[in-house]
CSV table of C-alpha atoms in Angstrom, one decimal:
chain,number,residue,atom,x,y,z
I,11,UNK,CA,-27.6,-26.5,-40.8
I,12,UNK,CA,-31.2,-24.8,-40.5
I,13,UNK,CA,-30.1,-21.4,-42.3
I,14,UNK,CA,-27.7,-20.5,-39.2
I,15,UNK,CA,-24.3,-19.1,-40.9
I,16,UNK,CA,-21.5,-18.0,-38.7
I,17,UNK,CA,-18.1,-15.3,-39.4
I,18,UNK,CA,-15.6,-15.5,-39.8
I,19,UNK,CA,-15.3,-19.4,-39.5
I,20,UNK,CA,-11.8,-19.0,-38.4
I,21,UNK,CA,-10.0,-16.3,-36.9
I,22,UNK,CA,-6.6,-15.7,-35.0
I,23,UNK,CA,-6.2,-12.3,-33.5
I,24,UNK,CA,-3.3,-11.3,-31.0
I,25,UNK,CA,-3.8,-10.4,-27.5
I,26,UNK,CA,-5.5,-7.1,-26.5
I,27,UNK,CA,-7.2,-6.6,-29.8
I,28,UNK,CA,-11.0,-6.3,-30.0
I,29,UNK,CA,-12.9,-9.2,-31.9
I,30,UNK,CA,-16.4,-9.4,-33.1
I,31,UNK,CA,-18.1,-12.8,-34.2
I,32,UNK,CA,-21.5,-12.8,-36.1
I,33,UNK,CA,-24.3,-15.5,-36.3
I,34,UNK,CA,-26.6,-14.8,-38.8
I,35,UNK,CA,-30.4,-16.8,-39.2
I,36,UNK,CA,-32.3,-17.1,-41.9
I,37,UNK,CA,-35.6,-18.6,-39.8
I,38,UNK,CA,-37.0,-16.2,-37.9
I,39,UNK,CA,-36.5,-17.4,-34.5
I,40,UNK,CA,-36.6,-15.2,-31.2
I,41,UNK,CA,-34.2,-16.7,-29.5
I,42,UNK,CA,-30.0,-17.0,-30.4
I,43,UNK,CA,-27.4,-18.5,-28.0
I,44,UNK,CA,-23.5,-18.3,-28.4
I,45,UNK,CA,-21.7,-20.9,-26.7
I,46,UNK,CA,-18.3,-21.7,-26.0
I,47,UNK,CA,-16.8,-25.3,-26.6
I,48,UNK,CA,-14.1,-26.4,-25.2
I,49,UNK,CA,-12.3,-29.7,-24.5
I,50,UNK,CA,-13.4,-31.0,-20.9
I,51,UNK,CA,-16.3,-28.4,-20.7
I,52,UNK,CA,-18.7,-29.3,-22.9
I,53,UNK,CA,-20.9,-26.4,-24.1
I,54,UNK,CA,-21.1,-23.3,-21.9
I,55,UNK,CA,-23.3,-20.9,-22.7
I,56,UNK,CA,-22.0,-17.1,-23.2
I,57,UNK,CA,-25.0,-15.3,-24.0
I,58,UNK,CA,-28.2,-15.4,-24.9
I,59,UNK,CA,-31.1,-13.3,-26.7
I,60,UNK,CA,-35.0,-13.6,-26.3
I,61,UNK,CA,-35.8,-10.8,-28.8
I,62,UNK,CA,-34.4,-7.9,-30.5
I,63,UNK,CA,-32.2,-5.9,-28.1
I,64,UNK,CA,-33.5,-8.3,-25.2
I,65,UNK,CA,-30.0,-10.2,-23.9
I,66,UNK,CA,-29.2,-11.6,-21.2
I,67,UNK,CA,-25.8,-13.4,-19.4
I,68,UNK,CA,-24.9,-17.3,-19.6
I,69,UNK,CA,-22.5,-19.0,-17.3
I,70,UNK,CA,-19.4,-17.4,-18.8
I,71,UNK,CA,-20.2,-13.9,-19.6
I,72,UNK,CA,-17.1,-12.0,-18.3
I,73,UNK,CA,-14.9,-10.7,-21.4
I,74,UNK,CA,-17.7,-10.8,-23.6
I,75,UNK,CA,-20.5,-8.2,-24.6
I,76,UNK,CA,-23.6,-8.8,-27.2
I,77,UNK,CA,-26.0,-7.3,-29.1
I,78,UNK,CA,-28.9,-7.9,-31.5
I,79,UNK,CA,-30.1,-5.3,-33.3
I,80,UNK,CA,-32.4,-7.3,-35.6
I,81,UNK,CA,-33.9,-10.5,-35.5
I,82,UNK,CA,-31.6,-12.7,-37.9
I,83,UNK,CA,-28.2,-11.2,-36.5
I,84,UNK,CA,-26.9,-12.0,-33.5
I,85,UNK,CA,-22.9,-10.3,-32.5
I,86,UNK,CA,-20.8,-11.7,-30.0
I,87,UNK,CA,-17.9,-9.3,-29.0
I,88,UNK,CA,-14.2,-10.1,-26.9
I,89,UNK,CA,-13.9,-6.6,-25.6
I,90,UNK,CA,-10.3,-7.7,-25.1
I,91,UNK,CA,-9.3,-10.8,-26.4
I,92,UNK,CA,-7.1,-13.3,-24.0
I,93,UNK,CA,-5.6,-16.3,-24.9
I,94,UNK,CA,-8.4,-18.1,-22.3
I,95,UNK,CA,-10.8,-17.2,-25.1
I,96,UNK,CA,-9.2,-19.2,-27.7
I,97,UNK,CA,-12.4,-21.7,-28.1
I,98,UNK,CA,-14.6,-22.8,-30.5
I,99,UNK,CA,-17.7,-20.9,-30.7
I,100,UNK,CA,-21.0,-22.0,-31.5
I,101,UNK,CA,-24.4,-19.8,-32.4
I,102,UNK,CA,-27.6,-21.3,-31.7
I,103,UNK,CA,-31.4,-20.7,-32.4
I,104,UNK,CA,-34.4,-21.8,-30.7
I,105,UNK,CA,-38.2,-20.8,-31.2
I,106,UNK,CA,-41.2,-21.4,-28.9
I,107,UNK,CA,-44.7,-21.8,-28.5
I,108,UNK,CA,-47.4,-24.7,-29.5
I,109,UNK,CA,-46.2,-26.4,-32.5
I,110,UNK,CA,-42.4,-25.6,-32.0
I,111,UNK,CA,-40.4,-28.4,-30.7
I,112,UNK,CA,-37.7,-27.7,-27.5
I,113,UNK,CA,-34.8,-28.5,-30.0
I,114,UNK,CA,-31.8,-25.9,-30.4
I,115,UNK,CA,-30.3,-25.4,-34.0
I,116,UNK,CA,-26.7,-24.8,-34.3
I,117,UNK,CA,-24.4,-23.0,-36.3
I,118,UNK,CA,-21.5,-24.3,-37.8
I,119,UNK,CA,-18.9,-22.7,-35.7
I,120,UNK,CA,-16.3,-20.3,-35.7
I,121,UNK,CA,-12.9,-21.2,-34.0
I,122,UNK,CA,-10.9,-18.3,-32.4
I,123,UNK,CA,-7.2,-18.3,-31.6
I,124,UNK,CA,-5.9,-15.8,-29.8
I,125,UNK,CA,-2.2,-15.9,-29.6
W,13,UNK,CA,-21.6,-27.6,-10.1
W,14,UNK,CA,-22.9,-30.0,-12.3
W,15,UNK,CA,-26.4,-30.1,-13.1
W,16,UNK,CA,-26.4,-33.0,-15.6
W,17,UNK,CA,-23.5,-35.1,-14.9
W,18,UNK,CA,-22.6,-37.7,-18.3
W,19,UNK,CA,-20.2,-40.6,-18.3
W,20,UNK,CA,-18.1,-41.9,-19.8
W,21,UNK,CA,-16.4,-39.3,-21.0
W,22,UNK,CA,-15.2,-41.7,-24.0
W,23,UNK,CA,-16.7,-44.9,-25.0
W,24,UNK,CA,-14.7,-47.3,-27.5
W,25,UNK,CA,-17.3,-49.9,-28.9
W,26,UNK,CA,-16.9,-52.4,-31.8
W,27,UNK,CA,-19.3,-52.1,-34.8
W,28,UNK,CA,-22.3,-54.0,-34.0
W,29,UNK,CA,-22.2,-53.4,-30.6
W,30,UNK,CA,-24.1,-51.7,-28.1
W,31,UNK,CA,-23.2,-48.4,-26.7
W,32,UNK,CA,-24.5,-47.1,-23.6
W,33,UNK,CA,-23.6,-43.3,-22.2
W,34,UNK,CA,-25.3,-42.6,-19.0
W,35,UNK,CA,-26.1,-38.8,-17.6
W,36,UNK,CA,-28.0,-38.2,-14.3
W,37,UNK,CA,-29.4,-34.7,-13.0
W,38,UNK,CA,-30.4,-33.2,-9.8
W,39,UNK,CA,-33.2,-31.0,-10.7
W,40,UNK,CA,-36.5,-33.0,-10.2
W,41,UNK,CA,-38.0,-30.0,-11.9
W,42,UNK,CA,-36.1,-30.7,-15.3
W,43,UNK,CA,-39.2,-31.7,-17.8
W,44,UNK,CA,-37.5,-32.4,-21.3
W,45,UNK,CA,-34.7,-34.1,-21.7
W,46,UNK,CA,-32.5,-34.0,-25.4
W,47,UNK,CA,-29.6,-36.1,-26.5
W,48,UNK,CA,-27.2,-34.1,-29.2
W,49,UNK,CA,-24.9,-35.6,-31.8
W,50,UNK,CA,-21.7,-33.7,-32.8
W,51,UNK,CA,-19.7,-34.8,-35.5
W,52,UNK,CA,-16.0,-33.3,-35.6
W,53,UNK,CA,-15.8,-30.0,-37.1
W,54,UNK,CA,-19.8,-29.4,-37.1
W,55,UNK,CA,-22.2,-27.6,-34.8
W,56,UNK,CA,-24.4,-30.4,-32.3
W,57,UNK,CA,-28.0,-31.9,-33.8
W,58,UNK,CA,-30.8,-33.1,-32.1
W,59,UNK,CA,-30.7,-36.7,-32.0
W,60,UNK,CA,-33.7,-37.5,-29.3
W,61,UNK,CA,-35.6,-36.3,-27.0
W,62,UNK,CA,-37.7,-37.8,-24.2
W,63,UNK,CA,-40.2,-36.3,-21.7
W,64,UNK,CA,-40.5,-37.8,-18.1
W,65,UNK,CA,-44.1,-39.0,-18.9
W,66,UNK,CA,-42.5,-41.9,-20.4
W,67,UNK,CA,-39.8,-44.6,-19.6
W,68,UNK,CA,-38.3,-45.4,-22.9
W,69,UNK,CA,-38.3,-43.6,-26.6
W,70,UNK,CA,-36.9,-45.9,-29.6
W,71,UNK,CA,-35.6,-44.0,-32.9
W,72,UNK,CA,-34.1,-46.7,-35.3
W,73,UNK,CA,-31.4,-47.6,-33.6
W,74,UNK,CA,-31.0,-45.1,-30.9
W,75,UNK,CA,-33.2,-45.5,-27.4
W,76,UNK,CA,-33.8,-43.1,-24.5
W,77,UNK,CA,-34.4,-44.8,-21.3
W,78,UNK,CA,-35.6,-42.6,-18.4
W,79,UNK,CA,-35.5,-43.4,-14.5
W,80,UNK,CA,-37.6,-40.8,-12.8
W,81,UNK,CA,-37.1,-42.3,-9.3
W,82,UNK,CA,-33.1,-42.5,-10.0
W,83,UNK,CA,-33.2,-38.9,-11.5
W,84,UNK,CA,-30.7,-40.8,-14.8
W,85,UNK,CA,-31.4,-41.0,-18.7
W,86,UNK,CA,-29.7,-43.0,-21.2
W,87,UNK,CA,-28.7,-43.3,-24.3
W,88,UNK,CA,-28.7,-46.5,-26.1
W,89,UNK,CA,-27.3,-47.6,-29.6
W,90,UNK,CA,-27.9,-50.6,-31.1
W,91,UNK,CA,-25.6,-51.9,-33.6
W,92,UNK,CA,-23.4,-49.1,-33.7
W,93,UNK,CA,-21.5,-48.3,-36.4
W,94,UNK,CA,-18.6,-46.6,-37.9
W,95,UNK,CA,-20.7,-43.9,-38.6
W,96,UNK,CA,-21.9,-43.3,-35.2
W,97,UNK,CA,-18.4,-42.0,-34.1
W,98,UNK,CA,-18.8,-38.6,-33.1
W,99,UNK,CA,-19.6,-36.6,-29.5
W,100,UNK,CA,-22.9,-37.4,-27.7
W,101,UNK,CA,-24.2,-34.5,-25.6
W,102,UNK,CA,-27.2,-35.0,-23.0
W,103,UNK,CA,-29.2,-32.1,-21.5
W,104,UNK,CA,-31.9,-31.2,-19.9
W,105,UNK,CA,-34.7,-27.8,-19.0
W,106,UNK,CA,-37.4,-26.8,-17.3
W,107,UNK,CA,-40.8,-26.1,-18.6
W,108,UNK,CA,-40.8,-23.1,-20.8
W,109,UNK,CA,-37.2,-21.7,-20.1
W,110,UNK,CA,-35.3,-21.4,-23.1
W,111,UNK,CA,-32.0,-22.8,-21.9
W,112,UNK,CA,-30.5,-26.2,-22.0
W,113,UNK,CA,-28.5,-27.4,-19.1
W,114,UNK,CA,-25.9,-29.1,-20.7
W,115,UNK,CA,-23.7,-32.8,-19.6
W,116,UNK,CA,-20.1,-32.6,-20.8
W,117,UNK,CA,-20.2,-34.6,-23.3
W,118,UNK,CA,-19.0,-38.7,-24.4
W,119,UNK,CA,-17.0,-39.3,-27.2
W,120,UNK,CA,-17.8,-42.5,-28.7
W,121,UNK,CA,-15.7,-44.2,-31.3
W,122,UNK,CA,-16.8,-47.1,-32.8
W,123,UNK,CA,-14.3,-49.7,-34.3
W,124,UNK,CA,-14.6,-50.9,-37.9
């Protein structure tokens, strides 16, 4: 994994209750992703960031708020968790410009069961 | 709606075979086009990438083949192997847009 940790790695929280997940690089890339995983859906992006405090809304943003403060940390918040959130979630990095390839590096995941 | 639509959605292949997963897309404006390899409990790698310039892109044992015309892409693995079991994801962007449009997803098990 290119210096991309995730946490907590796994988490079960009840229903209602508030839940922050961090993704934390080491490389110095502008731009995180979180994604969602789950079975039949592929990856569906959340939210992602193009710079510090620069966010913007994936395909399945309701529920779920973000912020970057710095560069290397990227938080991913379930204002209210639902049992629909229970998922495996991924952080991703990305850089660009001429000698960076397209390719997005992933985290290792955090799984989230809300019961 | 779809953008990148992948089949199968699972693949069984014996070792030594070939397995083929298939994704077509819409988007004639879609310029870079990556396959991703996810092995069970880890995050999905880069595997290979082709741009439309081209028709074909060999790694080792794994080829992209691109139809511009057809709008589909490929993913090809020769010999496969035990090893090779795991989820295969294609995707695809345009130009300088950060995000991936991503297929669902084939999970490919491959018989010892």
């Amino acid at each position: 994994d290119a210096g991309i940790t995730q946490s907590p790695r796994h988490k079960v929280t009840e229903t209602g209750t508030p839940v922050t997940l961090r993704c934390h690089q080491t490389e110095n890339h502008r731009y995180m992703y979180w994604y969602r995983q789950d079975p039949g859906h592929g990856l569906r992006l959340i939210h992602y960031s193009y710079g510090v405090k620069d966010t913007d809304k994936g395909e399945v943003s309701d529920g779920y708020s973000v912020s970057r403060s710095k560069t290397e940390d990227f938080l991913l918040t379930l204002e209210s968790a639902t049992s629909s959130q229970t998922s495996v979630y991924f952080c991703a990095i990305s850089e660009s410009g001429r000698g960076y390839p397209h390719e997005q590096y992933f985290g290792p995941g955090t799984r989230l069961t809300v019961t | 709606q779809q953008q990148v639509k992948q089949s199968p959605q699972s693949l069984i292949v014996q070792k030594g075979g070939i397995s083929i997963i298939n994704c077509a897309y819409e988007n004639t404006a879609f310029d870079y086009f990556p396959w991703y390899q996810q092995f069970p409990g880890k995050g999905p790698a880069l595997l290979i990438a082709i741009r439309p310039d081209v028709s074909e892109k060999k790694e080792g044992r794994f080829t992209i083949s691109f139809n511009k015309s057809a709008k589909q892409f490929s993913l090809h693995i020769m010999d496969s192997q035990p090893g090779d079991s795991a989820t295969y994801f294609c995707a695809a962007k345009v130009g300088n847009n950060r995000k991936l449009i991503w297929g669902l997803g084939t999970s490919l098990a491959v018989n010892p």
